[in-house]
Amino acid sequence: MSGDATNQDTIHQSTRKGLANSVLGTRNLMITAALAVVGSIIVVALSYISATMLLTPRGLFIACSFMGAWLIPYLLPAVVVRKPGAAIIAGLIMGIIAAFTTPSGPATIIGNVLGAAFVELPLAVLLYRVWTWWSFAISGCVFGCINGLLYLGMVQFTTSTGVSVGIVGVSIVSCLAGVAVCLFIGSLLARAGVGSARRR
Amino acid sequence: MTALLTIRGLGVRYPGTERWVLDAAALDQYAGRVTAVIGPSGCGKTSLVRTACGLIPHCIPADYRGSVVLDGAEMADAEVMQIATRIGFVGQNPDAAIVARSLHDEVCFPLQNLCLPPEEVEARAAEALGMVGLGDRPWDDPWVLSGGQRQRLALAVALAMKPALLVLDEPTSTIDPDGREDFYRLLPPLIEQGMGVLVIDHDLDPILPAVDRVIALDEDGRTIAAGSPDEVYGSHRAELDAAGIWLPRALRPTVADPPTLTELCRRDAVRYLAKTDGRWHDIDGLATVEPGEAARCELTDFGVPGRSPAVSARLGGGELIALIGENGAGKTSLLGALAGVVRGSVGTATIDGTPVRTGDPRVGYVFQNPEHQFVTSSVEAELAFDGLQTAQVDRLLDQFHLTEFRTQHPLTLSGGQSRRLSVATMVGAGKRLIALDEPTYGQDWANTRELMDFIHELRAEGASVLMATHDLELAAEHATHIIALPLGAERDRPPAPPPQPNRSLLGSLNPFTMLAAILLPAAFVIAHRDVTANLIIMALASLAIAGSRSSLRRIAGSITAVWLIAAILTWAVSTAINPDVYTGIRDIGGPGQAGTTIGALLALVLVSGIATDPEAILRAATARLHLPYRLASAGTAALAFLTRFRVDFRLLRTARALRGVGRRWGPLGPAIRWAGSIVPLLIIAVQHGERVALSMDSRAFGAFDHRTELVRDPWRVRDTAVILVVWAATIVAWVLW
């Protein structure tokens, strides 16, 4: 009995290190792939909506107000998996899917990986040590700011400085809302023990 | 005799909780012996077997206490190879086990991960498929198999790894009784050859004669009995009964032996049966109203061609009709068609004389996977959604043992709990016809009894209940009528032919060749934007696509896309777009220039991929670009997820329509349902990803940093030649144009 009691006191965790506990660990990788696939469903729908929005200044405002929805597919894998490279791999997978399911071809892989890189950059600057609401909020701001400026650069009509600032502002606010949605979904999954990473 | 596996004092703790599942569980597993673990839902059986095969703590991020020793090594310290070559695992969900596109590839997957030589991989795969009776159809898509066949496939995958110990986690809970018998019939010869088996299953009857030791757990995971089957079932019957554990059929007070599918179903036609004075007898047609009297629910030759035979019924209300048949007979399709989830039905279905529409609130539908049907974010909101008062909600929560989970998201419940909730949502709201798809699957004895009591309450309120079930004993005991779908639908399906190599020039190239070849022509198109050159490129690409020997549909779709998009853009730029607004497309040039430039670029992209597929590109990227094979596997898995999640997404939206979500938004309703389905889809997706990861990890995924490739994509002279020819032609055109 004493042997059993001693046994019961010993708590074991996996001693496998490295890959298993990175984004390339099977579980993290499959969760990232699954989130990327759902993300691609959102991204394809948004592509059609945005393409029709960029025609007028008012449409541009509306398109930027959707920026938070664009953010979700890239940020959510980082929020759920919390491993370096999760957003980039999700972007890569979304790109591969889009390359074969849309007429955009392989060029879309670069676009998706870049989008994911905007999200992951602030997390990398923080040395992947901070996985909390404010680091995700910074990611959202960076994503919103860069994409808002890109939208302004893409359109052919000219906008006043005030309108331009407003458009970037709307984009950032929308992305912060996207961050909140990601955190909500992340907490929902964590409460259920679904998708929770090895954090101890 | 030395034990293969020794477990002492086991408890398991999942992340985010301090609660330990299992209370000092212990077992010794020997070669050639069968150990069965029994216990009520939620007692920790699955945690025990997952720890026994190393999925905990290596794949599922949980801790365990006590000790689990495999071949003298603690499980937490064991490497992938050590576990994969000693333990085979078959889980409860055959859908989650599928990682490849053919039976052959599925069985080869773990052997490739173990880096066995290609010849041995092929030999072992053929042997394993032959052992489970699937040797004649290696090229079938796993998704077209019946549930029973898919579980036999999962067994073949485990056996191909030649394990010393086979761990079975409720492997037959989703399959029909005949499939269950077929599955367990495969084991005794393997046990005689020395393979140990550790099994949990609600219905142990088919394997009970082979079981050497039974370990019974109570609802808190405490061991209440351990010993031979006679000892445990004979001396501890009262404790087992109190814990709500299924007893073997011989010990259960049943009226008679349950009928078998073969006895109940015909081979060629739907059979209708009714129960009179406890005895079942054939009836010509199912009618519970007198001829001439109006039926409340009426099905007239209602079915789904190719998926479910047509059935007819005239119902007055208050019936419980069991819909039975083997896996793949069409039970789910029939119920789904009634609810509008499955399209393409024929015949008519009416309630009170008016046809049943898609999303008809008079029809209640409990999905086979309950997670598809929840529309709110808490258990209590789910019950209140159809207008129930708080007191009614409280009563239901209590009745279904869900009170402590009332604020929890429905998708975070366990399998058994979510199924109980899905049935509970059928209360109220004036449902006339309630279609239940396997409502008792995964429930222990006590919960099954309570669910059936509840279903009888629904009947008593006047609803006609149509219940698809594999549990023939349950059907015989509780149903008033049986609709037995014909046998043989699955067995008569011819096997898929082996894949034929694409013998066209494009098909014989390395997957990267055309990707490289089109780079220069694409640059030419962008630089020149010349209508004539673009049209020539579009024409040449169309010819190449036509000669690619790809599928006719793919060829036609690709060529049409090229010319249609060019035409639409030409038309749009010339006439449709208001010149005062966005001019981005016009910057490319005049109407013809813009349309043909985009058309030519699209043609080049399509020609580069027409004779290949994403898997070949990922394979080539692994071989040539040293893409980590884990990443390539993620890409392959993502492609499989895409098909599955599209179906899930459609089911989620239809379920919302059935529950009336978005109805008050009128034409915006579909958009509301689309947006409302995203979060549940994400949760389902993550859960599926986790399950697939378990399957992959139990199949030696990641044992090495590479794997055996069975298909090679060599770089030949012709690959270099094609690139040089295309580039040379482009350079000539560039100079001359």
GROMACS .gro file of N, CA and C in nm, chain B residues 220-350:
model
  393
  420ASP      N    1  -1.736   0.799  -0.993
  420ASP     CA    2  -1.624   0.882  -0.951
  420ASP      C    3  -1.489   0.824  -0.993
  421GLY      N    4  -1.491   0.716  -1.070
  421GLY     CA    5  -1.367   0.657  -1.117
  421GLY      C    6  -1.302   0.564  -1.016
  422ARG      N    7  -1.376   0.529  -0.910
  422ARG     CA    8  -1.321   0.434  -0.812
  422ARG      C    9  -1.345   0.292  -0.862
  423THR      N   10  -1.249   0.204  -0.837
  423THR     CA   11  -1.267   0.064  -0.878
  423THR      C   12  -1.362  -0.003  -0.780
  424ILE      N   13  -1.477  -0.052  -0.833
  424ILE     CA   14  -1.570  -0.118  -0.741
  424ILE      C   15  -1.557  -0.270  -0.750
  425ALA      N   16  -1.498  -0.319  -0.856
  425ALA     CA   17  -1.475  -0.463  -0.865
  425ALA      C   18  -1.370  -0.490  -0.970
  426ALA      N   19  -1.291  -0.593  -0.949
  426ALA     CA   20  -1.193  -0.635  -1.049
  426ALA      C   21  -1.176  -0.785  -1.038
  427GLY      N   22  -1.180  -0.853  -1.151
  427GLY     CA   23  -1.166  -0.998  -1.147
  427GLY      C   24  -1.217  -1.059  -1.276
  428SER      N   25  -1.241  -1.189  -1.271
  428SER     CA   26  -1.293  -1.255  -1.392
  428SER      C   27  -1.436  -1.207  -1.416
  429PRO      N   28  -1.487  -1.219  -1.540
  429PRO     CA   29  -1.624  -1.173  -1.567
  429PRO      C   30  -1.726  -1.236  -1.472
  430ASP      N   31  -1.712  -1.367  -1.447
  430ASP     CA   32  -1.808  -1.434  -1.357
  430ASP      C   33  -1.807  -1.370  -1.219
  431GLU      N   34  -1.685  -1.345  -1.172
  431GLU     CA   35  -1.669  -1.287  -1.039
  431GLU      C   36  -1.731  -1.148  -1.031
  432VAL      N   37  -1.698  -1.065  -1.129
  432VAL     CA   38  -1.744  -0.925  -1.124
  432VAL      C   39  -1.895  -0.918  -1.145
  433TYR      N   40  -1.944  -0.982  -1.248
  433TYR     CA   41  -2.087  -0.972  -1.277
  433TYR      C   42  -2.170  -1.056  -1.178
  434GLY      N   43  -2.108  -1.164  -1.126
  434GLY     CA   44  -2.183  -1.248  -1.035
  434GLY      C   45  -2.187  -1.195  -0.893
  435SER      N   46  -2.073  -1.146  -0.844
  435SER     CA   47  -2.067  -1.107  -0.703
  435SER      C   48  -2.094  -0.959  -0.678
  436HIS      N   49  -2.091  -0.878  -0.781
  436HIS     CA   50  -2.104  -0.733  -0.758
  436HIS      C   51  -2.221  -0.672  -0.835
  437ARG      N   52  -2.320  -0.754  -0.860
  437ARG     CA   53  -2.428  -0.708  -0.947
  437ARG      C   54  -2.499  -0.584  -0.891
  438ALA      N   55  -2.517  -0.583  -0.759
  438ALA     CA   56  -2.588  -0.470  -0.699
  438ALA      C   57  -2.510  -0.340  -0.719
  439GLU      N   58  -2.376  -0.347  -0.698
  439GLU     CA   59  -2.295  -0.225  -0.716
  439GLU      C   60  -2.296  -0.181  -0.863
  440LEU      N   61  -2.288  -0.277  -0.954
  440LEU     CA   62  -2.289  -0.242  -1.096
  440LEU      C   63  -2.422  -0.177  -1.132
  441ASP      N   64  -2.528  -0.234  -1.080
  441ASP     CA   65  -2.662  -0.182  -1.107
  441ASP      C   66  -2.673  -0.039  -1.054
  442ALA      N   67  -2.622  -0.019  -0.931
  442ALA     CA   68  -2.630   0.114  -0.870
  442ALA      C   69  -2.548   0.216  -0.948
  443ALA      N   70  -2.439   0.172  -1.009
  443ALA     CA   71  -2.354   0.264  -1.085
  443ALA      C   72  -2.407   0.289  -1.225
  444GLY      N   73  -2.517   0.223  -1.263
  444GLY     CA   74  -2.577   0.245  -1.395
  444GLY      C   75  -2.497   0.180  -1.506
  445ILE      N   76  -2.431   0.068  -1.477
  445ILE     CA   77  -2.347   0.001  -1.576
  445ILE      C   78  -2.430  -0.100  -1.655
  446TRP      N   79  -2.410  -0.102  -1.787
  446TRP     CA   80  -2.475  -0.201  -1.872
  446TRP      C   81  -2.435  -0.342  -1.825
  447LEU      N   82  -2.530  -0.427  -1.806
  447LEU     CA   83  -2.498  -0.566  -1.774
  447LEU      C   84  -2.498  -0.647  -1.903
  448PRO      N   85  -2.423  -0.756  -1.907
  448PRO     CA   86  -2.430  -0.841  -2.026
  448PRO      C   87  -2.576  -0.886  -2.047
  449ARG      N   88  -2.609  -0.910  -2.172
  449ARG     CA   89  -2.748  -0.939  -2.207
  449ARG      C   90  -2.805  -1.058  -2.129
  450ALA      N   91  -2.719  -1.157  -2.105
  450ALA     CA   92  -2.766  -1.278  -2.036
  450ALA      C   93  -2.815  -1.246  -1.895
  451LEU      N   94  -2.765  -1.139  -1.838
  451LEU     CA   95  -2.803  -1.106  -1.700
  451LEU      C   96  -2.914  -1.001  -1.694
  452ARG      N   97  -2.953  -0.950  -1.811
  452ARG     CA   98  -3.054  -0.843  -1.810
  452ARG      C   99  -3.194  -0.901  -1.820
  453PRO      N  100  -3.291  -0.839  -1.750
  453PRO     CA  101  -3.428  -0.890  -1.754
  453PRO      C  102  -3.499  -0.848  -1.882
  454THR      N  103  -3.465  -0.906  -1.994
  454THR     CA  104  -3.533  -0.872  -2.119
  454THR      C  105  -3.648  -0.969  -2.143
  455VAL      N  106  -3.746  -0.924  -2.220
  455VAL     CA  107  -3.862  -1.009  -2.247
  455VAL      C  108  -3.819  -1.128  -2.333
  456ALA      N  109  -3.736  -1.101  -2.431
  456ALA     CA  110  -3.690  -1.209  -2.520
  456ALA      C  111  -3.557  -1.169  -2.578
  457ASP      N  112  -3.491  -1.264  -2.643
  457ASP     CA  113  -3.367  -1.229  -2.710
  457ASP      C  114  -3.394  -1.122  -2.815
  458PRO      N  115  -3.305  -1.022  -2.827
  458PRO     CA  116  -3.332  -0.918  -2.926
  458PRO      C  117  -3.324  -0.974  -3.067
  459PRO      N  118  -3.406  -0.924  -3.156
  459PRO     CA  119  -3.397  -0.972  -3.293
  459PRO      C  120  -3.268  -0.922  -3.358
  460THR      N  121  -3.229  -0.986  -3.466
  460THR     CA  122  -3.110  -0.939  -3.538
  460THR      C  123  -3.156  -0.862  -3.661
  461LEU      N  124  -3.062  -0.786  -3.718
  461LEU     CA  125  -3.095  -0.709  -3.839
  461LEU      C  126  -3.138  -0.801  -3.952
  462THR      N  127  -3.068  -0.914  -3.962
  462THR     CA  128  -3.100  -1.007  -4.069
  462THR      C  129  -3.243  -1.059  -4.056
  463GLU      N  130  -3.286  -1.077  -3.930
  463GLU     CA  131  -3.423  -1.123  -3.910
  463GLU      C  132  -3.525  -1.013  -3.941
  464LEU      N  133  -3.488  -0.890  -3.912
  464LEU     CA  134  -3.586  -0.781  -3.925
  464LEU      C  135  -3.590  -0.718  -4.064
  465CYS      N  136  -3.474  -0.715  -4.132
  465CYS     CA  137  -3.469  -0.641  -4.259
  465CYS      C  138  -3.472  -0.737  -4.376
  466ARG      N  139  -3.537  -0.694  -4.483
  466ARG     CA  140  -3.533  -0.772  -4.607
  466ARG      C  141  -3.418  -0.721  -4.692
  467ARG      N  142  -3.387  -0.795  -4.795
  467ARG     CA  143  -3.280  -0.751  -4.885
  467ARG      C  144  -3.331  -0.656  -4.991
  468ASP      N  145  -3.460  -0.666  -5.023
  468ASP     CA  146  -3.505  -0.595  -5.143
  468ASP      C  147  -3.611  -0.488  -5.115
  469ALA      N  148  -3.666  -0.484  -4.998
  469ALA     CA  149  -3.776  -0.389  -4.978
  469ALA      C  150  -3.782  -0.342  -4.834
  470VAL      N  151  -3.849  -0.229  -4.817
  470VAL     CA  152  -3.871  -0.176  -4.682
  470VAL      C  153  -3.974  -0.266  -4.614
  471ARG      N  154  -3.950  -0.295  -4.487
  471ARG     CA  155  -4.044  -0.379  -4.414
  471ARG      C  156  -4.104  -0.298  -4.299
  472TYR      N  157  -4.235  -0.313  -4.279
  472TYR     CA  158  -4.302  -0.243  -4.170
  472TYR      C  159  -4.349  -0.345  -4.068
  473LEU      N  160  -4.326  -0.314  -3.941
  473LEU     CA  161  -4.371  -0.407  -3.836
  473LEU      C  162  -4.447  -0.329  -3.728
  474ALA      N  163  -4.540  -0.398  -3.665
  474ALA     CA  164  -4.614  -0.338  -3.553
  474ALA      C  165  -4.610  -0.434  -3.436
  475LYS      N  166  -4.626  -0.379  -3.315
  475LYS     CA  167  -4.623  -0.464  -3.196
  475LYS      C  168  -4.764  -0.477  -3.139
  476THR      N  169  -4.808  -0.598  -3.124
  476THR     CA  170  -4.937  -0.622  -3.062
  476THR      C  171  -4.917  -0.721  -2.949
  477ASP      N  172  -4.960  -0.683  -2.829
  477ASP     CA  173  -4.945  -0.768  -2.710
  477ASP      C  174  -4.800  -0.814  -2.694
  478GLY      N  175  -4.708  -0.723  -2.718
  478GLY     CA  176  -4.567  -0.754  -2.697
  478GLY      C  177  -4.503  -0.837  -2.807
  479ARG      N  178  -4.577  -0.868  -2.913
  479ARG     CA  179  -4.519  -0.949  -3.022
  479ARG      C  180  -4.517  -0.868  -3.151
  480TRP      N  181  -4.408  -0.885  -3.224
  480TRP     CA  182  -4.392  -0.811  -3.349
  480TRP      C  183  -4.448  -0.891  -3.466
  481HIS      N  184  -4.518  -0.820  -3.555
  481HIS     CA  185  -4.569  -0.887  -3.675
  481HIS      C  186  -4.566  -0.791  -3.794
  482ASP      N  187  -4.561  -0.852  -3.911
  482ASP     CA  188  -4.556  -0.772  -4.034
  482ASP      C  189  -4.688  -0.699  -4.056
  483ILE      N  190  -4.677  -0.578  -4.113
  483ILE     CA  191  -4.798  -0.508  -4.158
  483ILE      C  192  -4.773  -0.462  -4.302
  484ASP      N  193  -4.880  -0.449  -4.376
  484ASP     CA  194  -4.865  -0.411  -4.518
  484ASP      C  195  -4.817  -0.268  -4.533
  485GLY      N  196  -4.870  -0.183  -4.449
  485GLY     CA  197  -4.832  -0.041  -4.454
  485GLY      C  198  -4.844   0.015  -4.315
  486LEU      N  199  -4.771   0.122  -4.288
  486LEU     CA  200  -4.775   0.180  -4.154
  486LEU      C  201  -4.884   0.286  -4.149
  487ALA      N  202  -4.995   0.256  -4.083
  487ALA     CA  203  -5.104   0.353  -4.071
  487ALA      C  204  -5.163   0.341  -3.931
  488THR      N  205  -5.166   0.453  -3.860
  488THR     CA  206  -5.225   0.449  -3.726
  488THR      C  207  -5.356   0.528  -3.723
  489VAL      N  208  -5.402   0.568  -3.841
  489VAL     CA  209  -5.536   0.628  -3.852
  489VAL      C  210  -5.618   0.541  -3.947
  490GLU      N  211  -5.748   0.545  -3.925
  490GLU     CA  212  -5.836   0.464  -4.010
  490GLU      C  213  -5.834   0.517  -4.153
  491PRO      N  214  -5.857   0.430  -4.253
  491PRO     CA  215  -5.868   0.479  -4.391
  491PRO      C  216  -5.979   0.583  -4.402
  492GLY      N  217  -5.953   0.690  -4.469
  492GLY     CA  218  -6.053   0.795  -4.483
  492GLY      C  219  -6.040   0.903  -4.378
  493GLU      N  220  -5.978   0.866  -4.265
  493GLU     CA  221  -5.957   0.965  -4.159
  493GLU      C  222  -5.830   1.045  -4.192
  494ALA      N  223  -5.830   1.175  -4.159
  494ALA     CA  224  -5.714   1.258  -4.192
  494ALA      C  225  -5.597   1.223  -4.101
  495ALA      N  226  -5.478   1.205  -4.162
  495ALA     CA  227  -5.358   1.177  -4.083
  495ALA      C  228  -5.294   1.309  -4.040
  496ARG      N  229  -5.236   1.309  -3.919
  496ARG     CA  230  -5.165   1.431  -3.877
  496ARG      C  231  -5.031   1.442  -3.950
  497CYS      N  232  -4.962   1.332  -3.962
  497CYS     CA  233  -4.837   1.331  -4.040
  497CYS      C  234  -4.850   1.222  -4.146
  498GLU      N  235  -4.815   1.256  -4.265
  498GLU     CA  236  -4.827   1.157  -4.371
  498GLU      C  237  -4.703   1.160  -4.461
  499LEU      N  238  -4.641   1.046  -4.477
  499LEU     CA  239  -4.529   1.033  -4.570
  499LEU      C  240  -4.576   0.945  -4.685
  500THR      N  241  -4.561   0.994  -4.807
  500THR     CA  242  -4.602   0.915  -4.922
  500THR      C  243  -4.481   0.894  -5.013
  501ASP      N  244  -4.434   0.770  -5.018
  501ASP     CA  245  -4.315   0.736  -5.099
  501ASP      C  246  -4.204   0.839  -5.079
  502PHE      N  247  -4.180   0.872  -4.955
  502PHE     CA  248  -4.080   0.975  -4.922
  502PHE      C  249  -3.943   0.910  -4.906
  503GLY      N  250  -3.846   0.958  -4.981
  503GLY     CA  251  -3.711   0.902  -4.972
  503GLY      C  252  -3.610   0.992  -5.040
  504VAL      N  253  -3.485   0.949  -5.040
  504VAL     CA  254  -3.379   1.026  -5.106
  504VAL      C  255  -3.312   0.930  -5.206
  505PRO      N  256  -3.337   0.950  -5.336
  505PRO     CA  257  -3.281   0.856  -5.434
  505PRO      C  258  -3.130   0.840  -5.419
  506GLY      N  259  -3.087   0.715  -5.420
  506GLY     CA  260  -2.944   0.687  -5.409
  506GLY      C  261  -2.894   0.683  -5.266
  507ARG      N  262  -2.973   0.732  -5.172
  507ARG     CA  263  -2.925   0.736  -5.033
  507ARG      C  264  -3.020   0.667  -4.936
  508SER      N  265  -3.149   0.678  -4.966
  508SER     CA  266  -3.244   0.617  -4.875
  508SER      C  267  -3.366   0.571  -4.954
  509PRO      N  268  -3.415   0.449  -4.927
  509PRO     CA  269  -3.534   0.403  -4.999
  509PRO      C  270  -3.657   0.484  -4.955
  510ALA      N  271  -3.760   0.480  -5.039
  510ALA     CA  272  -3.882   0.556  -5.008
  510ALA      C  273  -3.964   0.482  -4.904
  511VAL      N  274  -4.022   0.556  -4.811
  511VAL     CA  275  -4.110   0.496  -4.711
  511VAL      C  276  -4.244   0.572  -4.711
  512SER      N  277  -4.347   0.503  -4.664
  512SER     CA  278  -4.479   0.565  -4.654
  512SER      C  279  -4.535   0.539  -4.515
  513ALA      N  280  -4.610   0.635  -4.464
  513ALA     CA  281  -4.672   0.617  -4.332
  513ALA      C  282  -4.785   0.717  -4.316
  514ARG      N  283  -4.891   0.674  -4.248
  514ARG     CA  284  -5.001   0.766  -4.214
  514ARG      C  285  -5.014   0.762  -4.061
  515LEU      N  286  -4.983   0.874  -3.999
  515LEU     CA  287  -4.969   0.874  -3.854
  515LEU      C  288  -5.070   0.967  -3.788
  516GLY      N  289  -5.126   0.921  -3.679
  516GLY     CA  290  -5.224   1.002  -3.608
  516GLY      C  291  -5.166   1.072  -3.487
  517GLY      N  292  -5.042   1.041  -3.451
  517GLY     CA  293  -4.979   1.102  -3.334
  517GLY      C  294  -4.965   1.001  -3.222
  518GLY      N  295  -4.859   1.016  -3.141
  518GLY     CA  296  -4.839   0.930  -3.026
  518GLY      C  297  -4.762   0.802  -3.054
  519GLU      N  298  -4.712   0.785  -3.177
  519GLU     CA  299  -4.636   0.663  -3.208
  519GLU      C  300  -4.487   0.683  -3.173
  520LEU      N  301  -4.419   0.574  -3.148
  520LEU     CA  302  -4.272   0.576  -3.142
  520LEU      C  303  -4.226   0.473  -3.246
  521ILE      N  304  -4.178   0.525  -3.357
  521ILE     CA  305  -4.142   0.437  -3.469
  521ILE      C  306  -3.990   0.425  -3.474
  522ALA      N  307  -3.940   0.303  -3.462
  522ALA     CA  308  -3.796   0.282  -3.472
  522ALA      C  309  -3.760   0.263  -3.619
  523LEU      N  310  -3.661   0.341  -3.662
  523LEU     CA  311  -3.613   0.329  -3.800
  523LEU      C  312  -3.481   0.253  -3.791
  524ILE      N  313  -3.481   0.130  -3.843
  524ILE     CA  314  -3.360   0.048  -3.827
  524ILE      C  315  -3.304   0.009  -3.964
  525GLY      N  316  -3.181  -0.034  -3.963
  525GLY     CA  317  -3.113  -0.075  -4.086
  525GLY      C  318  -2.965  -0.074  -4.060
  526GLU      N  319  -2.890  -0.141  -4.147
  526GLU     CA  320  -2.745  -0.144  -4.128
  526GLU      C  321  -2.685  -0.008  -4.158
  527ASN      N  322  -2.557   0.011  -4.123
  527ASN     CA  323  -2.489   0.136  -4.156
  527ASN      C  324  -2.497   0.160  -4.306
  528GLY      N  325  -2.532   0.282  -4.344
  528GLY     CA  326  -2.539   0.313  -4.487
  528GLY      C  327  -2.672   0.280  -4.550
  529ALA      N  328  -2.770   0.229  -4.470
  529ALA     CA  329  -2.900   0.193  -4.528
  529ALA      C  330  -2.983   0.317  -4.562
  530GLY      N  331  -2.952   0.430  -4.501
  530GLY     CA  332  -3.024   0.553  -4.535
  530GLY      C  333  -3.108   0.611  -4.423
  531LYS      N  334  -3.086   0.567  -4.300
  531LYS     CA  335  -3.166   0.616  -4.187
  531LYS      C  336  -3.145   0.766  -4.167
  532THR      N  337  -3.018   0.808  -4.160
  532THR     CA  338  -2.988   0.949  -4.136
  532THR      C  339  -3.036   1.035  -4.253
  533SER      N  340  -3.019   0.984  -4.375
  533SER     CA  341  -3.063   1.062  -4.492
  533SER      C  342  -3.213   1.084  -4.488
  534LEU      N  343  -3.285   0.979  -4.449
  534LEU     CA  344  -3.431   0.990  -4.446
  534LEU      C  345  -3.476   1.093  -4.343
  535LEU      N  346  -3.420   1.083  -4.222
  535LEU     CA  347  -3.458   1.180  -4.118
  535LEU      C  348  -3.413   1.321  -4.157
  536GLY      N  349  -3.292   1.330  -4.211
  536GLY     CA  350  -3.241   1.461  -4.252
  536GLY      C  351  -3.327   1.524  -4.361
  537ALA      N  352  -3.374   1.441  -4.453
  537ALA     CA  353  -3.460   1.494  -4.560
  537ALA      C  354  -3.592   1.546  -4.502
  538LEU      N  355  -3.644   1.477  -4.402
  538LEU     CA  356  -3.767   1.523  -4.338
  538LEU      C  357  -3.747   1.660  -4.274
  539ALA      N  358  -3.628   1.681  -4.220
  539ALA     CA  359  -3.599   1.808  -4.154
  539ALA      C  360  -3.546   1.913  -4.251
  540GLY      N  361  -3.523   1.875  -4.374
  540GLY     CA  362  -3.472   1.970  -4.472
  540GLY      C  363  -3.321   1.983  -4.469
  541VAL      N  364  -3.253   1.900  -4.392
  541VAL     CA  365  -3.106   1.907  -4.384
  541VAL      C  366  -3.043   1.838  -4.505
  542VAL      N  367  -3.109   1.731  -4.551
  542VAL     CA  368  -3.060   1.658  -4.668
  542VAL      C  369  -3.147   1.697  -4.788
  543ARG      N  370  -3.080   1.731  -4.897
  543ARG     CA  371  -3.154   1.776  -5.016
  543ARG      C  372  -3.183   1.658  -5.108
  544GLY      N  373  -3.268   1.685  -5.206
  544GLY     CA  374  -3.291   1.587  -5.313
  544GLY      C  375  -3.393   1.481  -5.279
  545SER      N  376  -3.486   1.510  -5.186
  545SER     CA  377  -3.586   1.408  -5.151
  545SER      C  378  -3.693   1.400  -5.259
  546VAL      N  379  -3.756   1.283  -5.265
  546VAL     CA  380  -3.871   1.266  -5.355
  546VAL      C  381  -3.990   1.222  -5.270
  547GLY      N  382  -4.109   1.225  -5.330
  547GLY     CA  383  -4.229   1.190  -5.256
  547GLY      C  384  -4.278   1.310  -5.176
  548THR      N  385  -4.377   1.285  -5.090
  548THR     CA  386  -4.432   1.398  -5.014
  548THR      C  387  -4.432   1.367  -4.865
  549ALA      N  388  -4.419   1.474  -4.787
  549ALA     CA  389  -4.433   1.465  -4.642
  549ALA      C  390  -4.524   1.580  -4.600
  550THR      N  391  -4.633   1.548  -4.535
  550THR     CA  392  -4.725   1.655  -4.493
  550THR      C  393  -4.755   1.643  -4.344
   0.00000   0.00000   0.00000
